[in-house]
PDB file of C-alpha atoms in Angstrom:
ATOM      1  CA  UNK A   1     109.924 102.794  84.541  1.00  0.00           C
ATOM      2  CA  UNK A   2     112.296 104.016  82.142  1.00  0.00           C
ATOM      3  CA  UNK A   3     115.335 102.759  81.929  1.00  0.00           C
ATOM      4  CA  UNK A   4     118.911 104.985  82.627  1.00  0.00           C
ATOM      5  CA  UNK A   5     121.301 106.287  80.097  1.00  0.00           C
ATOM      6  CA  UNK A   6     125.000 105.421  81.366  1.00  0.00           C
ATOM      7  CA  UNK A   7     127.566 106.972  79.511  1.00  0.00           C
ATOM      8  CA  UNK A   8     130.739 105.102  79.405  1.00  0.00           C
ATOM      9  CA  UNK A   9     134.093 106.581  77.588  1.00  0.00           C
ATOM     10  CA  UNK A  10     137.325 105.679  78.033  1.00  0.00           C
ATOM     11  CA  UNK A  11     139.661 107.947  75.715  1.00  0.00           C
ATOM     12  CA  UNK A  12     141.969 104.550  74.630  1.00  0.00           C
ATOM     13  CA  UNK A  13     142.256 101.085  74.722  1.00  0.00           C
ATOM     14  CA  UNK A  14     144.196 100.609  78.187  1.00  0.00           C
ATOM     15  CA  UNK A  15     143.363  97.304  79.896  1.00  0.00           C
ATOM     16  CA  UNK A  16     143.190  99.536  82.957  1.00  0.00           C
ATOM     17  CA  UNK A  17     139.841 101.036  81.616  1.00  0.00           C
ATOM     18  CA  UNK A  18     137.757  98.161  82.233  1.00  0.00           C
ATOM     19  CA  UNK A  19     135.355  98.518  79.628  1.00  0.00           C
ATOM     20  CA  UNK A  20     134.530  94.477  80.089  1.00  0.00           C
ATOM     21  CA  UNK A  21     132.730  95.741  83.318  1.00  0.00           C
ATOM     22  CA  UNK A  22     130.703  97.398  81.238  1.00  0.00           C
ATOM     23  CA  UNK A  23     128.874  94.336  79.672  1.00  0.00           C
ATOM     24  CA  UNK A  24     128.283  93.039  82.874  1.00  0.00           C
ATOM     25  CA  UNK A  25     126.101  96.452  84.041  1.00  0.00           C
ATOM     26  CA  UNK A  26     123.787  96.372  80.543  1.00  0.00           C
ATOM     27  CA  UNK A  27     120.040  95.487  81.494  1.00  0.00           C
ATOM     28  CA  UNK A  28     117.130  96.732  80.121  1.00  0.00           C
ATOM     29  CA  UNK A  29     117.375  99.235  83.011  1.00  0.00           C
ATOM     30  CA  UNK A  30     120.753  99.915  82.230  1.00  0.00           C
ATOM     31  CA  UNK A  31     121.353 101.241  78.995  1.00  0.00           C
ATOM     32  CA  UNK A  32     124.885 101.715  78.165  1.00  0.00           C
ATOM     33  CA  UNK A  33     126.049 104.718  75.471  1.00  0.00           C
ATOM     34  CA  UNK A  34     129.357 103.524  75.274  1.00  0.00           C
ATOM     35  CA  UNK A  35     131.126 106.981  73.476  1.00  0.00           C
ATOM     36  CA  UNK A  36     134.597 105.093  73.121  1.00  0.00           C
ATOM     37  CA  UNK A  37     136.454 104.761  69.959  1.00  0.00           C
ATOM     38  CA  UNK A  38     136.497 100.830  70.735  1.00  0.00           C
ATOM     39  CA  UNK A  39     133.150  99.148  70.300  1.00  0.00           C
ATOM     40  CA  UNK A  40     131.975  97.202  72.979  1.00  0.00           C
ATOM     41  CA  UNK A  41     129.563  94.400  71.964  1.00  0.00           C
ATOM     42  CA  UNK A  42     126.368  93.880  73.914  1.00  0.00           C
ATOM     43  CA  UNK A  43     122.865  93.978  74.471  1.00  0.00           C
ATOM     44  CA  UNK A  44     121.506  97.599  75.329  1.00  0.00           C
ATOM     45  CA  UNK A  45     125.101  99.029  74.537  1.00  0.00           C
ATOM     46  CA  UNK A  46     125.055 102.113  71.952  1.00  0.00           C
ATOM     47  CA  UNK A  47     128.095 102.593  70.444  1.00  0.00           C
ATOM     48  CA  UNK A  48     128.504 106.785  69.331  1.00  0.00           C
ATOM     49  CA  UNK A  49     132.269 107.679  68.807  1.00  0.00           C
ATOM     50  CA  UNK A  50     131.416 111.790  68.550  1.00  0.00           C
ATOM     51  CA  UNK A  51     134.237 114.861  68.308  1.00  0.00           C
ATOM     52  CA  UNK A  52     135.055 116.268  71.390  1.00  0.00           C
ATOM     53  CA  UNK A  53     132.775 119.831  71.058  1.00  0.00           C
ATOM     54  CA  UNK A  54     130.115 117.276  70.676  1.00  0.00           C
ATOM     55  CA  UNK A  55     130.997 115.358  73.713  1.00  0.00           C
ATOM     56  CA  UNK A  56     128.906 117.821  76.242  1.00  0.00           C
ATOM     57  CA  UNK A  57     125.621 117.441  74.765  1.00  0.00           C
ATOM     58  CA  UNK A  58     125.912 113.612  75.132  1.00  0.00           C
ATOM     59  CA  UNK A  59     126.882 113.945  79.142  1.00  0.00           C
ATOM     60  CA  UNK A  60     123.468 116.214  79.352  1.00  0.00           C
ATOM     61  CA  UNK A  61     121.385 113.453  77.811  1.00  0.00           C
ATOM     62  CA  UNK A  62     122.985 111.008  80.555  1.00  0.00           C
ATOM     63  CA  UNK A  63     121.380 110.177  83.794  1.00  0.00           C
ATOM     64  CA  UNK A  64     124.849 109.128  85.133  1.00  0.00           C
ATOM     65  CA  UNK A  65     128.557 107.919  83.842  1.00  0.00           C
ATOM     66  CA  UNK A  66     130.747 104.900  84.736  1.00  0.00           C
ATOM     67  CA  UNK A  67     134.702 104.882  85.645  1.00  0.00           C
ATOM     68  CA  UNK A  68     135.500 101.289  86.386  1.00  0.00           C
ATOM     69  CA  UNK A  69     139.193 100.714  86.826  1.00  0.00           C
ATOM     70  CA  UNK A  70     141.441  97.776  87.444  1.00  0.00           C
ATOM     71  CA  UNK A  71     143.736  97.305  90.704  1.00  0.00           C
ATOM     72  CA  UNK A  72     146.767  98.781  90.205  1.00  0.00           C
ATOM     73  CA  UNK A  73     149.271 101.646  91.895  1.00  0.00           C
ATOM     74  CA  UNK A  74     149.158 103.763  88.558  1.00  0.00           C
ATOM     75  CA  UNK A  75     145.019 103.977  89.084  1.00  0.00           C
ATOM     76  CA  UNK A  76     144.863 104.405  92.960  1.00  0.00           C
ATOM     77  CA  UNK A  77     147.214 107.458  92.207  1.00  0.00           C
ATOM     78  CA  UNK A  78     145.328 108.649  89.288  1.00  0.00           C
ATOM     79  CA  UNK A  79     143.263 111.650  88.504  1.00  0.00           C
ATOM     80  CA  UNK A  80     140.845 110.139  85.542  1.00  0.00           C
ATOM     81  CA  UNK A  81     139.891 113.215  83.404  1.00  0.00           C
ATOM     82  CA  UNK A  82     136.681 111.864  82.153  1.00  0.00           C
ATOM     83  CA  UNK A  83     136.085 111.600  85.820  1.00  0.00           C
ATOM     84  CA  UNK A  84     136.380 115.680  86.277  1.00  0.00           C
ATOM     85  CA  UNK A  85     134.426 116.135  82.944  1.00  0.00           C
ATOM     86  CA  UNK A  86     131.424 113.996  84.386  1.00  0.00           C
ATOM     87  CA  UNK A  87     131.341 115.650  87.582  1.00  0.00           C
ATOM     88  CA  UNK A  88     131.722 119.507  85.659  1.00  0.00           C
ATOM     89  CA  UNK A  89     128.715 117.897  83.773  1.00  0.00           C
ATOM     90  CA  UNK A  90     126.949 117.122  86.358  1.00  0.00           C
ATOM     91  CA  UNK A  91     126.197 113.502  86.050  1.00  0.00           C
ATOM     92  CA  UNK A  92     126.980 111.110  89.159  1.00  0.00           C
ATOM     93  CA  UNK A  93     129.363 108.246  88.791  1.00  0.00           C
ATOM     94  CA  UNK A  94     129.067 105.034  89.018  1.00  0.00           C
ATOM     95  CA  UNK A  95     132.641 103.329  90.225  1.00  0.00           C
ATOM     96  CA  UNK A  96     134.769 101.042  91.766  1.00  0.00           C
ATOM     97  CA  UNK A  97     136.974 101.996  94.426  1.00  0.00           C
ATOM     98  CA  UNK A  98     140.587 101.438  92.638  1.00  0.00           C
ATOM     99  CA  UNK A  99     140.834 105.221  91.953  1.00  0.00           C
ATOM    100  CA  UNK A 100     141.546 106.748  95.333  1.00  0.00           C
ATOM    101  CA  UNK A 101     140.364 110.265  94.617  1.00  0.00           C
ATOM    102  CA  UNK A 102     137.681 109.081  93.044  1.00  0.00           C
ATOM    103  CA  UNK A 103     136.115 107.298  95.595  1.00  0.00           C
ATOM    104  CA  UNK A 104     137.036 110.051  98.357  1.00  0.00           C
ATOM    105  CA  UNK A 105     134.864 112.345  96.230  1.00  0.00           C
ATOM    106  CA  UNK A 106     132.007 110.202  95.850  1.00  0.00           C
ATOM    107  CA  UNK A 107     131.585 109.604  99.362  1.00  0.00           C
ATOM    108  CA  UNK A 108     132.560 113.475 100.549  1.00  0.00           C
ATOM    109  CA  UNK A 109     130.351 114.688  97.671  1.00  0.00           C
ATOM    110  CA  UNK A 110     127.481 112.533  97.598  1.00  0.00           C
ATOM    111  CA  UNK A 111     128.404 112.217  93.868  1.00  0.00           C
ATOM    112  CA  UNK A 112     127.597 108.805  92.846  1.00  0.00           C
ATOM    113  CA  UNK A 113     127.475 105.086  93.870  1.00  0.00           C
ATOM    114  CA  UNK A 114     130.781 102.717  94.434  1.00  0.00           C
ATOM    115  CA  UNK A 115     130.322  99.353  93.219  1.00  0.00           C
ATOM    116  CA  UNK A 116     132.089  96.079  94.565  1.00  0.00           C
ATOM    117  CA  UNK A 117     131.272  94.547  91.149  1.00  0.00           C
ATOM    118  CA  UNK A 118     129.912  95.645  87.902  1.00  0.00           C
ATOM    119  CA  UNK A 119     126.927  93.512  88.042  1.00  0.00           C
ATOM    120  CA  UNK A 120     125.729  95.105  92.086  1.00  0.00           C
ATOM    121  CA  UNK A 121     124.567  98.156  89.336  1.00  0.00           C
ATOM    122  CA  UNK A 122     121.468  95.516  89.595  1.00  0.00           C
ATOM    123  CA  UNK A 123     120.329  96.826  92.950  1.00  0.00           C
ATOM    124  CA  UNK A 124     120.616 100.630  91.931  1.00  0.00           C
ATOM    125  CA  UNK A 125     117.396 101.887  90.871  1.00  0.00           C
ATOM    126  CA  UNK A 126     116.212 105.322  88.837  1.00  0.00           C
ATOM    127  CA  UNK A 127     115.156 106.793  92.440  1.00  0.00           C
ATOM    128  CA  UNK A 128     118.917 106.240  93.825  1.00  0.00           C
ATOM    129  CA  UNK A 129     119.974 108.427  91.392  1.00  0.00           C
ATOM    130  CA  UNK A 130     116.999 111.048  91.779  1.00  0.00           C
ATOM    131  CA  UNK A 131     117.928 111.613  95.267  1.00  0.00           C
ATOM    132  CA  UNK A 132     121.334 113.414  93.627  1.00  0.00           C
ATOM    133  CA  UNK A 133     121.590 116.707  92.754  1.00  0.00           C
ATOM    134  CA  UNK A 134     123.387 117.550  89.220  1.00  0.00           C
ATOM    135  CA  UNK A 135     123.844 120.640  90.129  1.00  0.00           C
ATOM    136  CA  UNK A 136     125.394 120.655  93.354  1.00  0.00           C
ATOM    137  CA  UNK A 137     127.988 117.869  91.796  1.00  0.00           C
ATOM    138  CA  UNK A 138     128.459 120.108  88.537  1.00  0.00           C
ATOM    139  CA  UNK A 139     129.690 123.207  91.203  1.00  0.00           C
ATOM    140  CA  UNK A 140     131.577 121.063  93.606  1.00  0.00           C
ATOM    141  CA  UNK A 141     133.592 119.873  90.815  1.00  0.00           C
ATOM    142  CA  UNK A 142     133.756 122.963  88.841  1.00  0.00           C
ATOM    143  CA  UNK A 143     135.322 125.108  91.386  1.00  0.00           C
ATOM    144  CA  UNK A 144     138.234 122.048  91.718  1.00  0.00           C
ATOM    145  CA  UNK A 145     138.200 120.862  88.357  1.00  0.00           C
ATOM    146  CA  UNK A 146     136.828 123.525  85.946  1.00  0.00           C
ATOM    147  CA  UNK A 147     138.697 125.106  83.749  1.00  0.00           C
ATOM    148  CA  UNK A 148     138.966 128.398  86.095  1.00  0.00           C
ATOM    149  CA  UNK A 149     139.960 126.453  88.496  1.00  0.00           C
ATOM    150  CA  UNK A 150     142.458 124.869  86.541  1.00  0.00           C
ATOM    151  CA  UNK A 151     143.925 128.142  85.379  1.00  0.00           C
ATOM    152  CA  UNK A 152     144.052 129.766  88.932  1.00  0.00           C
ATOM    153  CA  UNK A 153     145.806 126.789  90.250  1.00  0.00           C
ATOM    154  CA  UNK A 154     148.331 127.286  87.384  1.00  0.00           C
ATOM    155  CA  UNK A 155     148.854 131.136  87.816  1.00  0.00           C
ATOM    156  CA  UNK A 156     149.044 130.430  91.491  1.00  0.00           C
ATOM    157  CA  UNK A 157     152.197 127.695  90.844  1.00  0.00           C
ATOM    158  CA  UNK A 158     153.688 130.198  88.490  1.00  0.00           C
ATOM    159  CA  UNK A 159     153.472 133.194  90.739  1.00  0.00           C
ATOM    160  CA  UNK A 160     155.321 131.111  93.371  1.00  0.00           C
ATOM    161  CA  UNK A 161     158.456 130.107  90.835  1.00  0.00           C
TER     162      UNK A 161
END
């Protein structure tokens, strides 16, 4: 069985980011393309800092994407954007449940797997994640998060002023 391409990118070097969860999910299941500017040191962890217009290309070749963040108010309030990119993508996410929308939307939208710990990736295998549909994640989230969306939303706000 192959093993999975998990795409990991946090866009600084926040402790909330949790990229030391990351080492503990590598495996030679698990392979880790950690697109970060900070390196992450490990065993089946490629390191690929790319520009952003690159960035989409990378989230196709991914069979799914990991948000780990730490407990805190700040991230059980927050709205992680590389969480709405991954999901406009396509790819399911693998998480922790500190981020409150995030973890509403993986259950409502069968978009992913939430994790107690990094290391209970273990008993996730390639058919878990076959079982998802890309594309029914990549419209759910598009018609919230897209850009549209987005811009709606906006001209809807503005209209109101």
């Amino acid at each position: 069985e192959d093993a999975c391409v998990l795409i990991f990118s946090s866009g600084g070097r926040a402790a909330w980011q949790e990229k030391d969860a990351v080492q503990h999910m590598c495996s030679p299941q698990w392979q880790i393309l950690n697109m970060s500017r900070l390196a992450i040191e490990g065993e089946n962890i490629i390191h690929r800092f790319v520009p952003y217009h690159e960035v989409p290309r990378w989230l196709n070749a991914a069979d799914a994407a990991i948000l780990f963040r730490s407990p805190s108010v700040v991230n059980a309030v927050a709205c992680p954007v590389k969480f709405c990119e991954y999901l406009c993508a396509g790819l399911p996410v693998i998480a922790n449940t500190e981020v409150d929308l995030v973890t509403d939307w993986i259950h409502t939208h069968k978009a992913g797997f939430l994790l107690k710990q990094p290391g209970d990736i273990q008993q996730l295998s390639r058919k878990d994640f076959l079982q998802l549909s890309g594309k029914d994640i990549a419209e759910a989230a598009q018609a919230v998060f897209g850009v549209k969306a987005v811009v709606r939303q906006y001209i809807k706000i503005y209209n109101e002023m």
